[in-house]
Coordinates of C-alpha atoms in Angstrom, one line a residue:
X1 CA -16.5 -22.6 -29.5
X2 CA -15.1 -21.2 -26.3
X3 CA -17.0 -20.9 -23.1
X4 CA -16.0 -19.7 -19.6
X5 CA -17.6 -20.7 -16.3
X6 CA -16.7 -19.4 -12.8
X7 CA -17.8 -21.1 -9.6
X8 CA -20.6 -19.3 -7.8
X9 CA -21.2 -21.9 -5.1
X10 CA -24.2 -23.3 -7.0
X11 CA -25.2 -26.7 -8.4
X12 CA -24.6 -28.5 -11.5
X13 CA -27.2 -29.3 -14.3
X14 CA -29.1 -32.4 -15.5
X15 CA -28.5 -35.8 -13.9
X16 CA -25.0 -35.0 -12.9
X17 CA -24.4 -34.4 -9.1
X18 CA -24.3 -30.9 -7.8
X19 CA -20.7 -29.4 -8.0
X20 CA -19.1 -26.7 -6.0
X21 CA -16.4 -25.9 -8.6
X22 CA -15.7 -24.6 -12.0
X23 CA -16.4 -26.7 -15.1
X24 CA -15.9 -26.1 -18.7
X25 CA -17.5 -29.1 -20.5
X26 CA -17.3 -30.1 -24.2
X27 CA -16.5 -33.1 -26.3
X28 CA -15.0 -33.4 -29.6
X29 CA -15.5 -36.4 -31.9
X30 CA -14.3 -37.3 -35.4
X31 CA -16.3 -35.7 -38.2
X32 CA -19.3 -37.6 -39.1
X33 CA -19.6 -39.7 -36.0
X34 CA -23.1 -39.9 -34.6
X35 CA -23.6 -40.6 -30.8
X36 CA -26.5 -40.5 -28.4
X37 CA -26.0 -37.3 -26.4
X38 CA -27.7 -36.1 -23.2
X39 CA -30.3 -33.5 -24.3
X40 CA -30.2 -31.3 -21.3
X41 CA -26.4 -30.8 -21.6
X42 CA -26.7 -30.4 -25.3
X43 CA -29.1 -27.6 -24.8
X44 CA -26.3 -25.9 -22.9
X45 CA -23.9 -26.4 -25.8
X46 CA -22.1 -29.5 -24.5
X47 CA -22.1 -32.9 -26.1
X48 CA -21.9 -35.8 -23.6
X49 CA -22.7 -39.3 -24.4
X50 CA -25.5 -40.8 -22.3
X51 CA -23.5 -44.0 -21.7
X52 CA -20.7 -41.9 -20.1
X53 CA -23.1 -40.1 -17.8
X54 CA -22.6 -42.4 -14.8
X55 CA -18.8 -42.3 -15.0
X56 CA -18.9 -38.5 -15.3
X57 CA -21.1 -38.1 -12.4
X58 CA -18.9 -40.3 -10.3
X59 CA -15.8 -38.2 -11.2
X60 CA -17.7 -35.0 -10.6
X61 CA -18.7 -36.3 -7.1
X62 CA -15.0 -37.0 -6.5
X63 CA -14.1 -33.4 -7.7
X64 CA -16.9 -32.0 -5.3
X65 CA -15.4 -33.9 -2.4
X66 CA -11.9 -32.8 -3.2
X67 CA -12.9 -29.2 -3.5
X68 CA -15.1 -29.2 -0.4
X69 CA -13.0 -31.0 1.9
X70 CA -11.6 -27.8 3.3
X71 CA -14.6 -27.2 5.5
X72 CA -14.3 -30.7 7.2
X73 CA -11.4 -29.8 9.6
X74 CA -9.2 -27.0 10.6
X75 CA -6.1 -28.2 9.0
X76 CA -7.8 -28.3 5.7
X77 CA -8.5 -24.5 5.8
X78 CA -5.3 -23.7 4.0
X79 CA -6.3 -26.3 1.2
X80 CA -9.8 -24.7 0.9
X81 CA -8.1 -21.4 0.4
X82 CA -5.8 -22.9 -2.3
X83 CA -8.7 -24.6 -4.0
X84 CA -11.0 -21.6 -4.0
X85 CA -8.2 -19.5 -5.5
X86 CA -7.8 -22.2 -8.2
X87 CA -11.6 -22.4 -8.8
X88 CA -12.3 -18.7 -8.8
X89 CA -9.4 -17.4 -11.0
X90 CA -8.9 -20.2 -13.4
X91 CA -10.1 -19.8 -17.0
X92 CA -10.1 -22.9 -19.2
X93 CA -10.1 -23.1 -22.9
X94 CA -11.5 -25.8 -25.1
X95 CA -11.3 -29.0 -22.9
X96 CA -11.5 -32.0 -25.1
X97 CA -14.1 -33.8 -23.1
X98 CA -15.8 -33.5 -19.6
X99 CA -14.3 -36.8 -18.5
X100 CA -10.7 -36.0 -19.2
X101 CA -11.1 -32.4 -17.8
X102 CA -12.4 -33.8 -14.5
X103 CA -9.5 -36.2 -14.3
X104 CA -7.1 -33.3 -14.8
X105 CA -8.8 -31.3 -12.0
X106 CA -8.5 -34.3 -9.8
X107 CA -4.9 -34.6 -10.4
X108 CA -4.4 -30.9 -9.5
X109 CA -6.3 -31.1 -6.3
X110 CA -4.7 -34.4 -5.2
X111 CA -1.1 -32.9 -5.7
X112 CA 0.4 -31.8 -2.5
X113 CA 0.0 -28.0 -2.2
X114 CA 2.9 -25.7 -1.5
X115 CA 3.6 -25.0 2.2
X116 CA 1.9 -21.7 3.3
X117 CA 4.0 -19.3 5.1
X118 CA 3.0 -18.5 8.8
X119 CA 1.1 -15.3 9.3
X120 CA 3.8 -12.5 9.8
X121 CA 3.7 -10.6 13.1
X122 CA 5.3 -7.5 11.6
X123 CA 3.5 -5.2 9.0
X124 CA 4.2 -6.0 5.4
X125 CA 5.2 -3.5 2.9
X126 CA 3.4 -3.0 -0.5
X127 CA 4.2 -5.6 -3.1
X128 CA 6.6 -4.8 -5.8
X129 CA 6.3 -6.1 -9.4
X130 CA 9.2 -7.6 -11.4
X131 CA 9.4 -9.0 -14.9
X132 CA 10.8 -12.4 -15.3
X133 CA 11.8 -13.1 -18.9
X134 CA 12.3 -16.4 -20.5
X135 CA 14.3 -17.2 -23.6
X136 CA 13.2 -16.0 -26.9
X137 CA 12.3 -12.5 -25.5
X138 CA 8.9 -13.6 -24.1
X139 CA 8.3 -11.9 -20.7
X140 CA 5.8 -12.6 -18.0
X141 CA 4.7 -9.9 -15.5
X142 CA 4.3 -11.4 -12.1
X143 CA 3.7 -9.9 -8.6
X144 CA 6.5 -10.4 -6.1
X145 CA 5.3 -11.1 -2.5
X146 CA 5.6 -8.2 -0.2
X147 CA 8.9 -7.2 1.1
X148 CA 10.1 -8.3 4.6
X149 CA 11.1 -5.8 7.1
X150 CA 14.9 -6.0 7.2
X151 CA 15.0 -4.3 10.5
X152 CA 13.2 -7.1 12.3
X153 CA 14.7 -10.0 10.5
X154 CA 18.0 -11.9 11.0
X155 CA 19.1 -13.6 8.0
X156 CA 20.7 -17.0 8.2
X157 CA 23.5 -16.8 5.8
X158 CA 23.8 -20.0 3.9
X159 CA 24.2 -20.9 0.2
X160 CA 21.0 -20.5 -1.8
X161 CA 20.4 -22.4 -5.1
X162 CA 19.9 -20.2 -8.1
X163 CA 16.4 -20.4 -9.7
X164 CA 16.2 -22.4 -13.0
X165 CA 14.6 -20.7 -15.9
X166 CA 14.2 -22.7 -19.0
X167 CA 14.2 -21.3 -22.5
X168 CA 10.9 -20.7 -24.0
X169 CA 10.0 -21.8 -27.6
X170 CA 7.9 -19.0 -29.3
X171 CA 6.7 -21.5 -31.9
X172 CA 5.5 -23.8 -29.4
X173 CA 3.6 -21.1 -27.5
X174 CA 1.8 -19.9 -30.7
X175 CA 0.8 -23.5 -31.6
X176 CA -1.1 -24.3 -28.6
X177 CA -3.7 -22.8 -26.3
X178 CA -2.7 -22.2 -22.6
X179 CA -4.4 -22.5 -19.4
X180 CA -4.0 -19.2 -17.5
X181 CA -4.0 -18.7 -13.8
X182 CA -4.1 -15.3 -11.9
X183 CA -1.3 -15.1 -9.4
X184 CA -2.7 -12.4 -7.2
X185 CA -2.4 -8.6 -7.5
X186 CA -4.2 -8.7 -10.9
X187 CA -1.3 -9.9 -13.0
X188 CA -1.3 -13.1 -15.0
X189 CA 1.2 -15.7 -15.9
X190 CA 1.3 -19.0 -17.7
X191 CA 0.8 -21.7 -15.1
X192 CA 0.1 -25.4 -14.3
X193 CA -1.4 -27.4 -11.6
X194 CA 1.7 -27.7 -9.4
X195 CA 3.9 -25.6 -7.3
X196 CA 7.2 -26.3 -5.8
X197 CA 9.3 -24.9 -3.0
X198 CA 12.7 -23.5 -4.0
X199 CA 14.2 -24.2 -0.6
X200 CA 15.2 -21.7 2.1
X201 CA 13.8 -21.5 5.5
X202 CA 11.8 -18.2 5.1
X203 CA 11.6 -17.7 1.3
X204 CA 9.6 -19.4 -1.4
X205 CA 9.3 -19.2 -5.2
X206 CA 6.7 -21.0 -7.4
X207 CA 7.6 -22.7 -10.7
X208 CA 4.5 -23.3 -12.9
X209 CA 4.4 -24.9 -16.4
X210 CA 1.7 -24.7 -19.0
X211 CA -0.2 -27.8 -19.7
X212 CA -1.6 -28.3 -23.2
X213 CA -5.2 -29.7 -24.0
X214 CA -5.5 -33.4 -24.5
X215 CA -6.3 -32.9 -28.2
X216 CA -2.9 -31.3 -28.7
X217 CA -0.9 -33.9 -26.6
X218 CA 1.4 -34.7 -29.5
X219 CA 2.5 -31.1 -30.1
X220 CA 2.9 -30.5 -26.4
X221 CA 5.2 -33.5 -26.1
X222 CA 7.7 -31.8 -28.3
X223 CA 7.5 -28.5 -26.8
X224 CA 9.7 -27.7 -23.7
X225 CA 8.0 -26.4 -20.6
X226 CA 8.0 -22.7 -19.9
X227 CA 8.6 -22.0 -16.2
X228 CA 8.0 -18.7 -14.5
X229 CA 10.0 -18.1 -11.4
X230 CA 8.4 -15.9 -8.8
X231 CA 11.2 -14.6 -6.5
X232 CA 10.3 -13.5 -2.9
X233 CA 11.8 -10.2 -1.9
X234 CA 13.1 -11.8 1.3
X235 CA 15.0 -14.3 -0.8
X236 CA 16.3 -11.5 -2.9
X237 CA 17.5 -9.7 0.3
X238 CA 19.4 -12.8 1.5
X239 CA 21.0 -13.1 -2.0
X240 CA 21.9 -9.3 -1.9
X241 CA 23.8 -9.9 1.5
X242 CA 25.5 -13.0 0.1
X243 CA 26.6 -11.0 -3.0
X244 CA 27.9 -8.1 -0.8
X245 CA 29.9 -10.4 1.4
X246 CA 31.1 -12.6 -1.5
X247 CA 32.4 -9.5 -3.3
X248 CA 34.1 -8.3 -0.2
X249 CA 35.8 -11.7 0.1
X250 CA 36.8 -11.6 -3.5
X251 CA 38.3 -8.2 -3.0
X252 CA 40.4 -9.3 0.0
X253 CA 41.7 -12.2 -2.1
X254 CA 42.5 -9.7 -5.0
X255 CA 40.2 -11.8 -7.2
X256 CA 38.9 -8.8 -9.0
X257 CA 37.3 -10.8 -11.9
X258 CA 35.0 -12.5 -9.5
X259 CA 34.5 -9.2 -7.6
X260 CA 33.5 -7.4 -10.8
X261 CA 31.0 -10.1 -11.7
X262 CA 29.4 -9.9 -8.1
X263 CA 29.4 -6.1 -8.0
X264 CA 27.3 -6.0 -11.2
X265 CA 24.6 -8.0 -9.5
X266 CA 24.3 -5.8 -6.5
X267 CA 22.2 -2.9 -8.1
X268 CA 19.7 -5.4 -9.5
X269 CA 19.3 -7.2 -6.1
X270 CA 19.2 -3.9 -4.3
X271 CA 16.4 -2.5 -6.4
X272 CA 14.1 -5.3 -5.2
X273 CA 14.4 -4.1 -1.6
X274 CA 12.6 -1.2 0.0
X275 CA 13.5 1.4 2.6
X276 CA 16.8 1.3 4.5
X277 CA 18.1 -1.9 3.1
X278 CA 17.9 -0.6 -0.5
X279 CA 19.8 2.6 0.5
X280 CA 22.5 0.8 2.5
X281 CA 23.1 -1.8 -0.3
X282 CA 23.3 1.1 -2.8
X283 CA 26.1 2.9 -0.9
X284 CA 28.1 -0.3 -0.2
X285 CA 27.7 -1.4 -3.8
X286 CA 28.9 2.0 -5.0
X287 CA 31.9 1.7 -2.5
X288 CA 32.7 -1.8 -3.7
X289 CA 32.6 -0.6 -7.3
X290 CA 35.0 2.2 -6.6
X291 CA 37.3 -0.4 -4.9
X292 CA 37.0 -2.9 -7.7
X293 CA 37.6 -0.4 -10.6
X294 CA 40.1 1.6 -8.6
X295 CA 38.3 4.7 -9.1
X296 CA 39.5 7.7 -7.0
X297 CA 37.8 11.1 -7.3
X298 CA 39.9 14.2 -7.9
X299 CA 41.5 15.8 -4.9
X300 CA 38.9 18.1 -3.4
X301 CA 40.0 18.2 0.2
X302 CA 39.0 21.9 0.8
X303 CA 35.7 21.6 -1.0
X304 CA 35.0 18.4 1.0
X305 CA 35.5 20.3 4.3
X306 CA 32.8 22.9 3.3
X307 CA 30.4 20.3 2.1
X308 CA 31.0 18.1 5.2
X309 CA 30.0 21.0 7.5
X310 CA 26.8 21.3 5.5
X311 CA 26.0 17.5 5.7
X312 CA 26.9 17.7 9.5
X313 CA 24.3 20.4 10.0
X314 CA 21.6 18.3 8.3
X315 CA 22.6 15.2 10.2
X316 CA 22.3 17.3 13.5
X317 CA 18.7 18.2 12.5
X318 CA 17.4 14.8 11.3
X319 CA 18.3 12.6 14.2
X320 CA 19.3 12.8 17.9
X321 CA 22.9 11.5 17.7
X322 CA 24.7 14.9 17.6
X323 CA 22.3 16.4 20.1
X324 CA 22.9 13.5 22.4
X325 CA 26.7 14.0 21.9
X326 CA 26.5 17.8 22.6
X327 CA 24.2 17.4 25.6
X328 CA 26.2 14.7 27.3
X329 CA 29.6 16.5 26.8
X330 CA 28.2 19.8 27.8
X331 CA 26.8 18.2 31.1
X332 CA 30.3 16.7 32.0
X333 CA 32.0 20.1 31.2
X334 CA 29.3 21.9 33.2
X335 CA 30.0 19.7 36.3
X336 CA 33.7 20.2 35.9
X337 CA 33.4 23.9 35.8
X338 CA 31.4 24.0 39.0
X339 CA 32.6 27.0 41.2
X340 CA 35.2 28.2 38.6
X341 CA 35.2 31.9 37.7
X342 CA 37.4 31.6 34.6
X343 CA 36.8 28.8 32.2
X344 CA 38.3 27.8 28.8
X345 CA 36.9 25.3 26.3
X346 CA 39.0 23.9 23.4
X347 CA 36.8 22.5 20.7
X348 CA 38.6 20.2 18.2
X349 CA 35.9 20.5 15.7
X350 CA 34.0 23.8 16.1
X351 CA 32.0 23.6 12.7
X352 CA 28.9 25.8 13.1
X353 CA 29.4 26.0 16.8
X354 CA 26.0 24.4 17.5
X355 CA 27.2 22.8 20.7
X356 CA 28.0 25.9 22.7
X357 CA 24.8 28.1 23.0
X358 CA 23.3 25.5 25.4
X359 CA 26.4 25.5 27.6
X360 CA 26.6 29.3 27.6
X361 CA 22.9 29.5 28.7
X362 CA 23.4 26.9 31.4
X363 CA 26.4 28.9 32.7
X364 CA 24.4 32.1 32.7
X365 CA 21.7 30.5 34.9
X366 CA 24.3 29.2 37.5
X367 CA 23.9 30.5 41.0
X368 CA 26.3 33.3 41.7
X369 CA 26.5 34.5 38.1
X370 CA 28.2 33.2 35.0
X371 CA 32.0 32.8 34.8
X372 CA 34.2 34.4 32.3
X373 CA 34.0 32.1 29.3
X374 CA 36.8 31.7 26.6
X375 CA 36.3 29.3 23.6
X376 CA 39.0 28.2 21.2
X377 CA 37.6 26.7 18.1
X378 CA 39.7 24.5 15.7
X379 CA 38.6 24.0 12.0
X380 CA 40.0 23.2 8.6
X381 CA 40.9 25.9 6.0
X382 CA 38.0 27.0 3.8
X383 CA 38.1 26.5 -0.1
X384 CA 37.2 30.2 -0.7
X385 CA 39.8 31.4 2.0
X386 CA 37.0 33.0 4.0
X387 CA 37.4 33.1 7.8
X388 CA 34.5 30.9 8.6
X389 CA 35.8 30.3 12.1
X390 CA 35.5 34.0 12.9
X391 CA 32.0 34.1 11.5
X392 CA 31.1 31.3 14.0
X393 CA 32.8 33.2 16.8
X394 CA 30.9 36.5 15.9
X395 CA 27.5 34.7 16.2
X396 CA 28.4 33.2 19.4
X397 CA 29.6 36.5 20.8
X398 CA 26.3 38.1 19.9
X399 CA 24.5 35.3 21.7
X400 CA 26.7 35.6 24.9
X401 CA 26.2 39.3 24.9
X402 CA 22.3 38.7 25.0
X403 CA 22.5 36.4 27.9
X404 CA 25.2 38.6 29.7
X405 CA 28.1 36.3 29.7
X406 CA 31.6 37.6 29.4
X407 CA 32.8 35.8 26.2
X408 CA 36.1 35.6 24.3
X409 CA 36.7 33.6 21.2
X410 CA 39.7 32.5 19.1
X411 CA 39.8 30.5 16.0
X412 CA 42.6 28.2 14.9
X413 CA 42.9 26.9 11.4
X414 CA 44.5 23.6 11.2
X415 CA 44.5 21.0 8.4
X416 CA 44.9 18.3 11.1
X417 CA 44.9 18.2 14.8
X418 CA 48.4 17.0 14.8
X419 CA 49.5 20.5 13.8
X420 CA 48.4 21.9 17.2
X421 CA 51.1 22.7 19.8
X422 CA 50.6 23.1 23.6
X423 CA 51.3 26.8 23.6
X424 CA 48.3 27.3 21.2
X425 CA 46.0 26.0 23.9
X426 CA 47.6 27.5 27.0
X427 CA 45.7 29.9 29.3
X428 CA 45.7 33.6 28.5
X429 CA 49.1 35.1 29.5
X430 CA 47.7 38.6 29.7
X431 CA 45.5 37.7 32.7
X432 CA 46.1 39.5 35.9
X433 CA 48.3 37.4 38.3
X434 CA 45.8 37.9 41.1
X435 CA 42.9 36.4 39.0
X436 CA 41.8 32.9 39.6
X437 CA 43.7 30.3 37.2
X438 CA 41.7 29.5 34.1
X439 CA 40.2 25.9 34.0
X440 CA 40.5 24.2 30.7
X441 CA 38.2 21.6 29.1
X442 CA 38.9 19.9 25.8
X443 CA 36.1 18.6 23.7
X444 CA 36.2 16.2 20.7
X445 CA 33.1 15.0 18.9
X446 CA 33.9 12.4 16.1
X447 CA 37.3 13.8 15.6
X448 CA 40.0 11.6 17.2
X449 CA 39.4 8.5 15.0
X450 CA 40.6 10.5 11.9
X451 CA 44.1 10.6 13.5
X452 CA 44.6 7.0 13.3
X453 CA 45.2 7.3 9.6
X454 CA 48.5 9.1 10.3
X455 CA 51.0 7.0 12.3
X456 CA 51.8 8.7 15.6
X457 CA 49.3 11.6 15.1
X458 CA 46.9 10.4 17.8
X459 CA 49.8 10.1 20.3
X460 CA 51.0 13.5 19.5
X461 CA 47.6 15.2 19.9
X462 CA 46.9 13.4 23.3
X463 CA 50.4 14.4 24.4
X464 CA 49.5 18.1 23.6
X465 CA 46.3 17.8 25.5
X466 CA 48.1 16.2 28.5
X467 CA 50.6 19.1 28.5
X468 CA 47.9 21.8 29.0
X469 CA 46.5 19.9 32.1
X470 CA 42.8 20.2 31.4
X471 CA 40.3 19.6 34.2
X472 CA 38.2 17.4 31.8
X473 CA 38.4 15.9 28.3
X474 CA 35.2 14.8 26.7
X475 CA 35.2 12.3 23.8
X476 CA 32.4 11.2 21.5
X477 CA 33.1 8.5 19.0
X478 CA 31.1 5.9 16.9
X479 CA 30.7 2.6 18.8
X480 CA 32.1 0.4 16.2
X481 CA 35.3 -1.3 15.0
X482 CA 35.9 -0.1 11.5
X483 CA 39.7 -0.1 11.9
X484 CA 40.3 -3.9 11.5
X485 CA 43.3 -5.0 9.3
X486 CA 41.0 -7.6 7.7
X487 CA 38.9 -6.1 4.9
X488 CA 36.2 -8.7 5.3
X489 CA 35.9 -8.2 9.0
X490 CA 35.7 -4.3 8.5
X491 CA 33.2 -4.7 5.8
X492 CA 31.0 -7.0 7.8
X493 CA 31.1 -4.8 10.8
X494 CA 30.4 -1.6 8.9
X495 CA 27.5 -3.3 7.0
X496 CA 25.8 -4.1 10.3
X497 CA 26.6 -0.7 11.8
X498 CA 25.3 1.4 9.0
X499 CA 22.2 -0.8 8.4
X500 CA 21.2 0.0 12.0
X501 CA 22.0 3.6 11.5
X502 CA 19.8 3.9 8.3
X503 CA 17.1 1.9 10.1
X504 CA 17.1 4.5 12.9
X505 CA 16.8 7.4 10.3
X506 CA 13.8 5.6 8.7
X507 CA 12.1 5.1 12.1
X508 CA 12.9 8.7 13.2
X509 CA 11.5 10.1 10.0
X510 CA 8.4 8.0 10.4
X511 CA 7.7 9.5 13.7
X512 CA 8.2 13.0 12.5
X513 CA 6.0 12.3 9.6
X514 CA 3.2 11.3 12.0
X515 CA 3.6 14.5 13.9
X516 CA 3.8 16.9 11.0
X517 CA 2.7 15.3 7.6
X518 CA 2.5 18.4 5.7
X519 CA 6.1 19.5 6.5
X520 CA 7.6 16.1 5.4
X521 CA 5.1 14.9 3.0
X522 CA 4.6 11.9 5.2
X523 CA 7.2 10.0 3.4
X524 CA 10.3 10.5 5.5
X525 CA 12.0 11.9 2.5
X526 CA 12.7 15.4 3.7
X527 CA 16.0 17.3 2.9
X528 CA 17.5 16.6 6.2
X529 CA 17.1 12.9 6.0
X530 CA 18.3 12.8 2.4
X531 CA 21.4 14.8 3.3
X532 CA 22.0 12.7 6.4
X533 CA 21.9 9.6 4.2
X534 CA 24.6 11.3 2.0
X535 CA 26.5 12.2 5.2
X536 CA 26.6 8.4 6.2
X537 CA 27.1 7.3 2.6
X538 CA 30.4 9.2 2.4
X539 CA 31.6 7.4 5.5
X540 CA 30.7 4.1 4.0
X541 CA 32.6 4.9 0.9
X542 CA 35.7 5.9 2.9
X543 CA 35.6 2.7 5.1
X544 CA 35.2 0.4 2.1
X545 CA 36.8 2.0 -0.9
X546 CA 39.9 3.7 0.7
X547 CA 43.0 2.5 2.2
X548 CA 46.2 3.9 3.7
X549 CA 46.1 7.7 4.6
X550 CA 42.9 8.2 2.5
X551 CA 40.9 6.0 4.9
X552 CA 40.1 8.5 7.7
X553 CA 36.9 6.9 9.0
X554 CA 38.7 4.6 11.4
X555 CA 36.1 4.2 14.1
X556 CA 36.9 2.1 17.2
X557 CA 35.0 0.8 20.1
X558 CA 34.8 2.3 23.6
X559 CA 37.1 -0.4 25.0
X560 CA 39.8 0.4 22.3
X561 CA 39.6 4.1 23.3
X562 CA 39.8 3.3 26.9
X563 CA 43.1 1.5 26.3
X564 CA 44.5 4.4 24.0
X565 CA 43.7 7.1 26.5
X566 CA 44.9 5.1 29.4
X567 CA 48.3 4.7 27.7
X568 CA 48.4 8.4 27.1
X569 CA 48.1 9.2 30.9
X570 CA 44.4 9.8 31.3
X571 CA 41.8 8.1 33.6
X572 CA 38.0 7.9 33.1
X573 CA 35.6 10.4 34.8
X574 CA 32.3 8.7 35.6
X575 CA 29.3 10.3 34.0
X576 CA 26.8 10.7 36.7
X577 CA 23.2 9.4 36.8
X578 CA 22.0 13.0 36.3
X579 CA 23.4 13.0 32.8
X580 CA 21.7 9.7 32.1
X581 CA 18.3 10.8 33.2
X582 CA 18.5 14.0 31.3
X583 CA 19.6 12.4 28.1
X584 CA 16.7 10.0 28.4
X585 CA 14.4 12.9 28.8
X586 CA 16.0 14.6 25.8
X587 CA 15.3 11.5 23.6
X588 CA 11.6 11.4 24.8
X589 CA 11.2 14.8 23.2
X590 CA 12.5 13.6 20.0
X591 CA 9.9 12.6 17.4
X592 CA 10.1 8.9 16.6
X593 CA 12.4 8.3 19.6
X594 CA 10.9 5.1 20.8
X595 CA 13.5 3.0 19.1
X596 CA 16.5 5.0 20.7
X597 CA 18.1 3.6 23.9
X598 CA 20.5 5.3 26.2
X599 CA 22.7 3.0 28.3
X600 CA 25.3 3.4 31.0
X601 CA 28.5 1.4 30.4
X602 CA 31.3 1.5 32.9
X603 CA 30.8 5.2 33.6
X604 CA 30.1 6.2 30.0
X605 CA 26.9 6.8 28.1
X606 CA 25.9 5.2 24.8
X607 CA 23.1 5.9 22.4
X608 CA 21.8 3.2 20.1
X609 CA 18.9 2.0 18.1
X610 CA 17.0 -0.7 19.9
X611 CA 19.7 -3.1 21.2
X612 CA 22.7 -1.8 19.1
X613 CA 24.8 1.0 20.6
X614 CA 25.9 3.5 17.9
X615 CA 27.8 6.3 19.6
X616 CA 29.5 6.6 23.0
X617 CA 30.3 9.5 25.2
X618 CA 33.2 9.4 27.6
X619 CA 35.0 11.8 29.9
X620 CA 38.6 11.8 31.0
X621 CA 41.1 13.7 33.2
X622 CA 44.8 13.7 33.6
X623 CA 45.7 10.7 35.8
X624 CA 47.3 11.4 39.2
X625 CA 51.1 11.1 39.2

């Protein structure tokens, strides 16, 4: 006969002391043995000898004290929560007798409880479920603890011991009854009376074993324990970072057997994470796999150019980085063109021409009327041989006509900026000799770093720019060092950089979802964000998986660009406080912009997420002889 009782905070029965716990009471004696049993307990279906009542009552009193001591003092509050969880959710099957059951309960309560984690300050994500499978094909469904926000945590990278999972014996499981404990979240797992810490400063796993009834002690002695390991998602996150860095180290050492074993673990570990961490790990895992298996896609340079422009447009819409780049560069150009009647802008990456309507409008509103504006747009050849550059020029010409600006446009198709020559960028020779000389500005947004893949290409381009004597040169580049000779250093820097970049995408999309939930579905998974993630993912793949001339995403820091431009004969132009104030105002208008930060650094402006600068705008001019 099986009976189930749950604690309701009431009292016991008969001559036993009142108890605040859960009791399944029963006794089992040899067949034919006659004993004097307590009548009141017998009426409830339990057989307890009258001679044992005093001992049982004493043990019940001890049990009541152990289970009630949580209300004595504040430090015991955690113990009270632990005991109430045990008492409320534990279901006992066929205890051999009341006395031995009370002893087992006392041993459970006297065991040191597992350390409880401190109350987190940051909001927690919904818990995720995972199936931990023992040997013999027996699986146990357990609830993993809520994930930890990777954006607010700094992981201490140190070796983590692997969890131990013993092999389960199916025959032993079927031969004995088990005691079941609910682990939270509604799922159940085989458990025992003890929990142990797996180690690690901020992560914890519980290992619990099934304890057999006393009447089946002999069978249980021959059966191995069946532990269930509950892995914290923060621990899985630390293991994920360790796996990524260890795989990068193995790649650098050309130990591809170890790298292959590690790269196979990354998708499983990444799946346990949520949000930006999962996406970043997936892209870095894919890039490592391409490097380990030496997989190179077919040559699709022309197709990539068209697709890259599409991704660039979505990246422009989803976050403020390109808007900031265009705004700050335009502000520097506008100030350089003050009082000039004929101006010429050379754009090293015209793409869809999104930067220039704002500058045209600002020039149209200038006191004294707008100047004559000429634009030279440089772009790669198109796969379908269409003249995409002329289409961009036609749209800009229509806009300039609307706001009454004298506008001229010329498109230059070049596979690389190194193909440009000074005469291609010179002022218009057909102009009247009496006209005011044309003032030139050169603009480069995320273009110069690609030249570092070709020896001498950057020096040639900077020499070409120097030859046309521009009034100002505006340069926007990623604020990161992804051009290190050490693969591990490059991998580590890019992992930190793109983790922050993806965090900013998540934060920005959350702000947009709050402002317009019907448009985005409230999940931050709009087309612009997804395509922006692909845009960044392609950069990750290039930084990690490619080498030589194929590795074009060779980002360098502002200090490194300062040295390169200084050697080429340029000196910095201070971006004024007016640009800083207006850039800050621009970010305030961007949904979810609370995490973005504009900083002024030695006359340059940087935009970052919280404390990490991500892009930098600088302005230059030809140094005085």
